[in-house]
CSV table of C-alpha atoms and ligand atoms in Angstrom, one decimal:
chain,number,residue,atom,x,y,z
Y,1,MET,CA,17.1,4.5,9.5
Y,2,ASP,CA,20.2,5.5,11.5
Y,3,HIS,CA,22.3,6.7,8.6
Y,4,HIS,CA,24.6,8.6,10.9
Y,5,ALA,CA,25.7,5.4,12.7
Y,6,ARG,CA,26.6,3.8,9.4
Y,7,VAL,CA,28.6,6.8,8.3
Y,8,LEU,CA,30.5,6.7,11.6
Y,9,ARG,CA,31.4,3.1,11.1
Y,10,LEU,CA,32.7,3.9,7.6
Y,11,ARG,CA,34.7,6.8,8.9
Y,12,ARG,CA,36.9,4.2,10.7
Y,13,LYS,CA,38.2,3.3,7.3
Y,14,LEU,CA,39.5,6.8,6.7
Y,15,LYS,CA,42.9,6.0,8.2
Y,16,GLY,CA,45.7,7.0,5.8
Y,17,LEU,CA,43.2,8.4,3.3
Y,18,ASP,CA,42.2,12.0,2.5
Y,19,ALA,CA,38.7,11.0,1.7
Y,20,ILE,CA,36.4,8.1,0.8
Y,21,LEU,CA,34.2,8.4,-2.3
Y,22,VAL,CA,31.0,6.4,-2.5
Y,23,THR,CA,29.4,6.1,-6.0
Y,24,ASP,CA,27.4,2.9,-6.0
Y,25,PRO,CA,23.7,4.1,-5.8
Y,26,LYS,CA,22.7,1.3,-3.3
Y,27,ASN,CA,25.6,2.2,-1.0
Y,28,VAL,CA,24.8,5.9,-1.3
Y,29,ARG,CA,21.2,5.1,-0.3
Y,30,TYR,CA,22.5,2.9,2.6
Y,31,LEU,CA,24.6,5.8,3.9
Y,32,THR,CA,22.2,8.7,3.3
Y,33,GLY,CA,18.7,7.6,2.5
Y,34,PHE,CA,18.9,9.3,-1.0
Y,35,THR,CA,16.8,7.3,-3.5
Y,36,GLY,CA,17.7,9.2,-6.6
Y,37,SER,CA,20.1,8.1,-9.3
Y,38,ALA,CA,22.6,10.9,-9.4
Y,39,GLY,CA,24.5,11.7,-6.2
Y,40,TYR,CA,27.6,10.6,-4.4
Y,41,VAL,CA,29.1,10.7,-0.9
Y,42,LEU,CA,32.4,12.1,0.1
Y,43,ILE,CA,33.6,11.1,3.6
Y,44,ARG,CA,36.4,13.4,4.8
Y,45,PRO,CA,38.1,14.0,8.2
Y,46,GLU,CA,36.8,17.5,8.1
Y,47,GLY,CA,33.1,16.6,7.4
Y,48,ASP,CA,31.0,14.4,5.2
Y,49,LEU,CA,29.2,15.6,2.1
Y,50,PHE,CA,26.4,14.3,-0.1
Y,51,ILE,CA,26.9,15.8,-3.5
Y,52,THR,CA,24.3,16.1,-6.2
Y,53,ASP,CA,23.2,18.5,-8.9
Y,54,PHE,CA,20.3,21.0,-9.0
Y,55,ARG,CA,17.8,18.4,-10.3
Y,56,TYR,CA,17.9,16.7,-6.9
Y,57,ARG,CA,17.9,19.8,-4.7
Y,58,GLU,CA,14.5,19.2,-3.3
Y,59,GLN,CA,14.6,15.5,-3.2
Y,60,SER,CA,18.0,15.5,-1.4
Y,61,SER,CA,16.8,18.1,1.2
Y,62,LEU,CA,13.9,15.8,2.0
Y,63,GLU,CA,15.7,12.4,2.0
Y,64,VAL,CA,19.4,12.9,3.0
Y,65,THR,CA,20.1,12.7,6.7
Y,66,GLY,CA,23.3,12.5,8.6
Y,67,MET,CA,25.4,14.8,6.4
Y,68,GLU,CA,25.5,18.1,4.6
Y,69,VAL,CA,24.2,18.4,1.1
Y,70,LEU,CA,26.2,20.2,-1.6
Y,71,ILE,CA,24.6,21.1,-4.9
Y,72,GLU,CA,27.4,21.1,-7.4
Y,73,ALA,CA,27.2,22.2,-11.0
Y,74,ARG,CA,30.7,20.8,-11.9
Y,75,GLY,CA,31.3,17.2,-12.9
Y,76,MET,CA,32.4,14.8,-10.2
Y,77,VAL,CA,36.1,14.9,-11.0
Y,78,ASP,CA,36.3,18.7,-11.1
Y,79,ALA,CA,34.4,19.0,-7.9
Y,80,LEU,CA,36.6,16.4,-6.1
Y,81,GLY,CA,39.7,18.1,-7.4
Y,82,ALA,CA,38.5,21.4,-5.8
Y,83,LEU,CA,37.4,19.7,-2.5
Y,84,LEU,CA,40.7,18.0,-2.1
Y,85,GLU,CA,42.7,21.1,-3.0
Y,86,GLY,CA,45.7,21.5,-0.7
Y,87,LYS,CA,45.9,17.9,0.3
Y,88,LYS,CA,49.3,16.5,-0.5
Y,89,LYS,CA,48.7,13.0,-1.6
Y,90,LYS,CA,45.0,13.3,-2.6
Y,91,LYS,CA,44.6,9.7,-1.6
Y,92,ILE,CA,41.0,8.7,-2.1
Y,93,GLY,CA,39.2,5.4,-1.3
Y,94,ILE,CA,37.0,4.2,-4.1
Y,95,GLU,CA,34.6,1.3,-4.7
Y,96,PRO,CA,35.6,-1.5,-7.1
Y,97,SER,CA,32.3,-1.0,-8.9
Y,98,MET,CA,33.4,2.4,-10.3
Y,99,THR,CA,33.9,2.3,-14.0
Y,100,PHE,CA,37.3,2.2,-15.5
Y,101,ALA,CA,36.5,5.5,-17.3
Y,102,GLN,CA,35.8,7.2,-13.9
Y,103,TYR,CA,38.9,5.7,-12.4
Y,104,SER,CA,41.1,6.9,-15.2
Y,105,GLU,CA,39.6,10.4,-15.0
Y,106,LEU,CA,40.4,10.6,-11.2
Y,107,LYS,CA,44.0,9.6,-11.9
Y,108,GLU,CA,44.3,12.1,-14.7
Y,109,ALA,CA,43.1,14.8,-12.4
Y,110,GLY,CA,46.0,14.1,-10.1
Y,111,LEU,CA,44.1,12.1,-7.4
Y,112,SER,CA,45.3,8.7,-6.1
Y,113,PRO,CA,42.4,6.3,-6.0
Y,114,VAL,CA,42.8,3.3,-3.7
Y,115,SER,CA,40.3,0.4,-3.6
Y,116,MET,CA,38.1,0.1,-0.5
Y,117,ASP,CA,37.2,-3.4,-1.7
Y,118,ASP,CA,33.7,-4.4,-0.3
Y,119,ALA,CA,33.9,-2.3,2.9
Y,120,ILE,CA,30.3,-1.1,2.6
Y,121,GLU,CA,28.9,-4.4,1.3
Y,122,ARG,CA,30.3,-6.0,4.4
Y,123,MET,CA,28.6,-3.4,6.6
Y,124,ARG,CA,25.4,-4.1,4.7
Y,125,MET,CA,25.6,-7.8,5.5
Y,126,LEU,CA,24.4,-7.2,9.1
Y,127,LYS,CA,20.9,-5.8,9.1
Y,128,ASP,CA,19.5,-3.5,11.8
Y,129,LYS,CA,16.0,-3.4,13.2
Y,130,ASP,CA,14.7,-0.9,10.6
Y,131,GLU,CA,16.1,-2.9,7.7
Y,132,LEU,CA,14.6,-6.1,9.0
Y,133,LEU,CA,11.2,-4.5,9.2
Y,134,ARG,CA,11.4,-3.5,5.6
Y,135,ILE,CA,12.6,-7.0,4.5
Y,136,LYS,CA,9.7,-8.6,6.4
Y,137,GLU,CA,7.3,-6.3,4.6
Y,138,ALA,CA,8.8,-7.3,1.3
Y,139,VAL,CA,8.3,-10.9,2.2
Y,140,ARG,CA,4.7,-10.2,3.2
Y,141,ARG,CA,3.9,-8.5,-0.1
Y,142,ALA,CA,5.4,-11.4,-2.0
Y,143,GLU,CA,3.6,-14.1,-0.1
Y,144,ASP,CA,0.2,-12.3,0.0
Y,145,ALA,CA,0.4,-11.7,-3.7
Y,146,PHE,CA,1.3,-15.4,-4.3
Y,147,GLY,CA,-1.7,-16.6,-2.2
Y,148,HIS,CA,-3.9,-14.5,-4.5
Y,149,ILE,CA,-2.7,-15.8,-7.8
Y,150,LYS,CA,-2.1,-19.5,-6.8
Y,151,PRO,CA,-5.4,-20.7,-8.3
Y,152,HIS,CA,-4.0,-19.7,-11.7
Y,153,ILE,CA,-1.3,-22.3,-11.5
Y,154,ARG,CA,-3.0,-24.9,-13.7
Y,155,VAL,CA,-2.9,-26.8,-16.9
Y,156,GLY,CA,-3.4,-24.5,-20.0
Y,157,ARG,CA,-2.2,-21.3,-18.4
Y,158,THR,CA,1.0,-19.8,-19.8
Y,159,GLU,CA,4.1,-19.2,-17.6
Y,160,ARG,CA,4.0,-15.6,-18.6
Y,161,SER,CA,0.4,-15.0,-17.6
Y,162,ILE,CA,1.1,-16.4,-14.1
Y,163,ALA,CA,4.2,-14.1,-13.8
Y,164,LEU,CA,2.2,-11.1,-14.9
Y,165,ARG,CA,-0.6,-11.7,-12.5
Y,166,LEU,CA,1.9,-12.1,-9.7
Y,167,GLU,CA,3.8,-9.0,-10.5
Y,168,ARG,CA,0.7,-6.9,-10.8
Y,169,ARG,CA,-0.6,-8.2,-7.4
Y,170,MET,CA,2.7,-7.4,-5.7
Y,171,LYS,CA,2.5,-3.9,-7.0
Y,172,GLU,CA,-1.1,-3.5,-5.9
Y,173,LEU,CA,0.1,-4.5,-2.4
Y,174,GLY,CA,2.7,-1.6,-2.5
Y,175,SER,CA,5.8,-3.2,-4.0
Y,176,GLY,CA,7.8,-1.0,-6.3
Y,177,GLU,CA,9.8,-2.4,-9.2
Y,178,THR,CA,10.2,-6.1,-8.6
Y,179,PRO,CA,13.8,-6.8,-7.6
Y,180,PHE,CA,14.3,-9.4,-10.4
Y,181,PRO,CA,12.2,-10.7,-13.3
Y,182,ILE,CA,9.8,-13.4,-12.0
Y,183,ILE,CA,10.7,-17.0,-13.0
Y,184,VAL,CA,7.8,-19.3,-13.9
Y,185,ALA,CA,9.4,-22.4,-15.4
Y,186,SER,CA,7.4,-25.4,-16.2
Y,187,GLY,CA,8.1,-28.9,-17.5
Y,188,ALA,CA,11.4,-29.1,-19.4
Y,189,ASN,CA,12.0,-25.3,-18.7
Y,190,SER,CA,12.1,-26.0,-15.0
Y,191,SER,CA,15.4,-27.8,-15.3
Y,192,LYS,CA,17.0,-24.5,-16.2
Y,193,PRO,CA,17.6,-22.7,-12.9
Y,194,HIS,CA,17.3,-19.3,-14.4
Y,195,ALA,CA,14.6,-19.7,-17.1
Y,196,GLY,CA,12.3,-16.7,-17.4
Y,197,ALA,CA,8.6,-16.9,-17.9
Y,198,GLY,CA,7.7,-17.7,-21.5
Y,199,GLU,CA,4.6,-18.4,-23.7
Y,200,LYS,CA,4.8,-22.1,-22.8
Y,201,LYS,CA,1.5,-23.5,-21.5
Y,202,LEU,CA,1.5,-25.6,-18.3
Y,203,LYS,CA,0.9,-29.3,-19.0
Y,204,LYS,CA,-0.1,-32.3,-17.0
Y,205,GLY,CA,2.8,-33.8,-15.0
Y,206,ASP,CA,4.9,-30.6,-15.2
Y,207,LEU,CA,7.0,-29.5,-12.3
Y,208,VAL,CA,6.4,-25.7,-12.1
Y,209,THR,CA,9.1,-23.6,-10.4
Y,210,ILE,CA,8.1,-20.1,-9.4
Y,211,ASP,CA,10.9,-17.7,-8.1
Y,212,TRP,CA,9.7,-14.3,-7.1
Y,213,GLY,CA,10.2,-11.4,-4.8
Y,214,ALA,CA,8.7,-8.0,-3.9
Y,215,GLU,CA,10.1,-4.6,-2.8
Y,216,ALA,CA,9.5,-2.5,0.3
Y,217,ASP,CA,11.1,0.9,0.8
Y,218,GLY,CA,14.2,-0.2,-1.2
Y,219,TYR,CA,14.5,-3.7,0.4
Y,220,SER,CA,13.9,-7.0,-1.4
Y,221,SER,CA,12.5,-10.4,-0.8
Y,222,ASP,CA,13.3,-13.6,-2.8
Y,223,MET,CA,11.6,-17.0,-2.6
Y,224,THR,CA,10.9,-20.0,-4.6
Y,225,ARG,CA,8.2,-22.7,-4.5
Y,226,THR,CA,7.8,-25.7,-6.9
Y,227,PHE,CA,4.5,-27.5,-7.6
Y,228,LEU,CA,3.6,-30.6,-9.5
Y,229,LEU,CA,0.7,-30.8,-11.9
Y,230,ALA,CA,-1.3,-34.0,-11.6
Y,231,GLY,CA,-1.6,-36.7,-14.3
Y,232,GLY,CA,1.7,-36.9,-16.1
Y,233,LYS,CA,4.5,-39.4,-16.4
Y,234,ASP,CA,7.5,-40.0,-14.1
Y,235,MET,CA,5.5,-38.9,-11.1
Y,236,ALA,CA,7.3,-41.1,-8.6
Y,237,LYS,CA,10.7,-39.7,-9.8
Y,238,LYS,CA,9.5,-36.1,-9.6
Y,239,LYS,CA,8.2,-36.7,-6.0
Y,240,LYS,CA,11.5,-38.2,-5.0
Y,241,ILE,CA,13.4,-35.2,-6.4
Y,242,TYR,CA,11.0,-32.9,-4.5
Y,243,ALA,CA,11.4,-34.8,-1.2
Y,244,THR,CA,15.2,-34.6,-1.5
Y,245,VAL,CA,15.2,-30.9,-2.1
Y,246,LYS,CA,12.9,-30.4,0.8
Y,247,ARG,CA,15.1,-32.4,3.1
Y,248,ALA,CA,18.1,-30.4,1.9
Y,249,ASN,CA,16.3,-27.1,2.5
Y,250,ARG,CA,15.1,-28.1,6.0
Y,251,ALA,CA,18.6,-29.5,7.0
Y,252,ALA,CA,20.4,-26.3,5.8
Y,253,LEU,CA,17.9,-24.1,7.7
Y,254,LYS,CA,18.5,-26.1,10.8
Y,255,ALA,CA,22.3,-25.7,10.4
Y,256,LEU,CA,22.0,-22.0,10.0
Y,257,LYS,CA,23.1,-20.3,13.3
Y,258,PRO,CA,25.7,-17.8,14.3
Y,259,GLY,CA,29.2,-19.1,14.2
Y,260,THR,CA,28.6,-21.9,11.7
Y,261,GLY,CA,30.8,-21.6,8.5
Y,262,LEU,CA,28.8,-20.5,5.4
Y,263,LYS,CA,30.6,-23.2,3.4
Y,264,ALA,CA,29.6,-25.8,6.0
Y,265,ILE,CA,25.9,-24.8,5.7
Y,266,ASP,CA,26.2,-25.2,1.9
Y,267,ALA,CA,27.8,-28.6,2.5
Y,268,VAL,CA,24.9,-29.9,4.6
Y,269,ALA,CA,22.5,-29.4,1.7
Y,270,ARG,CA,24.9,-30.5,-1.0
Y,271,GLY,CA,25.9,-33.7,0.9
Y,272,LEU,CA,22.3,-34.7,1.3
Y,273,ILE,CA,21.6,-34.2,-2.4
Y,274,ARG,CA,24.8,-36.0,-3.4
Y,275,ASP,CA,23.9,-39.0,-1.1
Y,276,LYS,CA,20.6,-39.4,-3.0
Y,277,GLY,CA,22.6,-39.6,-6.3
Y,278,TYR,CA,21.7,-36.1,-7.5
Y,279,GLY,CA,25.0,-34.4,-6.8
Y,280,GLU,CA,25.7,-33.4,-10.4
Y,281,TYR,CA,22.2,-31.8,-10.7
Y,282,PHE,CA,22.7,-29.1,-8.0
Y,283,GLY,CA,25.1,-26.7,-9.8
Y,284,HIS,CA,24.6,-23.4,-7.9
Y,285,GLY,CA,25.3,-22.0,-4.5
Y,286,LEU,CA,22.9,-22.7,-1.6
Y,287,GLY,CA,22.1,-19.1,-0.9
Y,288,HIS,CA,22.9,-15.4,-0.7
Y,289,GLY,CA,22.3,-12.3,1.4
Y,290,VAL,CA,19.2,-10.2,0.6
Y,291,GLY,CA,18.8,-6.5,1.4
Y,292,LEU,CA,19.0,-3.4,-0.7
Y,293,ASP,CA,20.2,-5.8,-3.5
Y,294,VAL,CA,18.4,-9.0,-4.0
Y,295,HIS,CA,21.8,-10.8,-4.4
Y,296,GLU,CA,24.3,-9.5,-1.9
Y,297,GLU,CA,26.9,-10.6,0.6
Y,298,PRO,CA,27.3,-13.1,2.1
Y,299,ARG,CA,27.4,-16.1,-0.2
Y,300,LEU,CA,26.5,-19.6,1.0
Y,301,SER,CA,28.4,-21.8,-1.4
Y,302,PRO,CA,31.3,-24.2,-1.7
Y,303,LYS,CA,33.5,-21.1,-2.0
Y,304,GLY,CA,31.6,-19.1,0.8
Y,305,LYS,CA,33.9,-17.3,3.2
Y,306,GLY,CA,33.3,-16.5,6.8
Y,307,ARG,CA,30.6,-17.6,9.3
Y,308,ALA,CA,27.0,-16.9,9.8
Y,309,ARG,CA,26.5,-13.8,12.1
Y,310,GLU,CA,23.6,-12.3,13.9
Y,311,GLY,CA,21.9,-9.8,11.7
Y,312,MET,CA,22.4,-11.6,8.4
Y,313,VAL,CA,19.4,-12.2,6.2
Y,314,VAL,CA,20.1,-15.0,3.7
Y,315,THR,CA,18.3,-17.4,1.4
Y,316,ILE,CA,18.5,-21.2,1.6
Y,317,GLU,CA,17.7,-22.4,-1.9
Y,318,PRO,CA,18.8,-25.9,-2.8
Y,319,GLY,CA,17.7,-27.3,-6.2
Y,320,ILE,CA,17.9,-30.4,-8.4
Y,321,TYR,CA,17.6,-29.9,-12.2
Y,322,ILE,CA,17.4,-32.9,-14.4
Y,323,PRO,CA,17.3,-32.2,-18.2
Y,324,GLY,CA,14.3,-33.8,-19.8
Y,325,VAL,CA,12.5,-34.4,-16.4
Y,326,GLY,CA,12.4,-31.0,-14.8
Y,327,GLY,CA,13.7,-29.2,-11.8
Y,328,VAL,CA,12.8,-28.4,-8.2
Y,329,ARG,CA,14.0,-25.5,-6.1
Y,330,ILE,CA,12.7,-24.5,-2.7
Y,331,GLU,CA,13.9,-21.1,-1.5
Y,332,ASP,CA,13.3,-19.6,1.9
Y,333,MET,CA,14.6,-16.5,3.6
Y,334,ALA,CA,15.9,-16.5,7.2
Y,335,PHE,CA,17.3,-13.9,9.6
Y,336,VAL,CA,20.2,-15.0,11.8
Y,337,THR,CA,19.5,-14.2,15.5
Y,338,GLY,CA,21.7,-14.3,18.5
Y,339,LYS,CA,21.0,-18.0,19.1
Y,340,GLY,CA,19.8,-19.4,15.8
Y,341,LYS,CA,17.6,-18.1,13.1
Y,342,SER,CA,14.1,-17.0,12.4
Y,343,VAL,CA,12.6,-18.1,9.1
Y,344,LEU,CA,11.0,-15.2,7.4
Y,345,THR,CA,9.1,-17.0,4.6
Y,346,LYS,CA,6.0,-18.7,5.8
Y,347,LEU,CA,4.6,-20.5,2.7
Y,348,PRO,CA,4.3,-24.3,3.2
Y,349,VAL,CA,7.0,-26.5,1.8
Y,350,GLU,CA,5.0,-29.8,1.6
Y,351,LEU,CA,4.6,-31.0,-2.0
Y,352,GLU,CA,1.3,-29.8,-3.5
Y,353,ILE,CA,0.0,-31.7,-6.5
Y,354,LEU,CA,-2.3,-29.3,-8.3
Y,355,GLY,CA,-5.2,-30.6,-10.4
S,401,ZN,ZN1,15.0,-16.6,-5.9
S,402,ZN,ZN1,17.8,-16.3,-4.4
């Protein structure tokens, strides 16, 4: 990972500031490679520092590249006060994710914190080669694990037992902590977009939505497939919902290319779903960026800002959720290339009716 190049890009934001303080653990990892929980970065005109305490002496010497490591016994505010000693305004760029308590402490110590907004999150939107490799590995782990547990998606199994098998298999394939709790939502549960995985047993005719992802070296994957269990009622209606979501997913993927507005890509899927009469049943955004965080910038939604750009990795996940009938979501991940996109998830999207 070229941490140095990232730090150089961030240094351009130093204008008018005495320093930039980075406290968000994912942003710290992005800039330095440090995977521990306690450490922060101080970007200064005179040189950049990764600051941690003695517990992380060894780990930081192995992981941190691109800047000097400082082992500091004092708390963050005292250490910063000392490091900015002699600067007149002590103007320091901070991240909006900092707690109000930390912010207040900085002010009390005589520093002038200024919000950096989402400067680092915006850098993180565009993935480099090394990041893409890790994301592809996270996709591979999730898809391989899914292939292994798929025979367990059948009548009589509980949602939870399927989720547990999937999580275990992903970990056996090298995934660390799964980036989010796996969703296995069947029957009436499937009409709740963010249901968990409960003790409910799968029944004939259930739509079963599975939303899962794996981890690889800090990077995430995120995908969803929906199946139909044979032999229940309203089968024609469920098939029609599935066909509509699939068309919306394919059309939005087709629309994804550099230069197209993120809002416009959302509108392609949303318009298609609305034209089929399901507009009120698609209540969430079309997709989001995926990287060190499973949900990150950019957002593809009716409120989405900006355009698709080469280097973005995003999900395309339209859904229709009808209370009492069930829900369908199909979620793929794609990498925006110079000319179009490359779809990273390879699992089939045709409706499978499982016996
Ligand atoms: Zn998902
Ligand atoms: Zn997602």
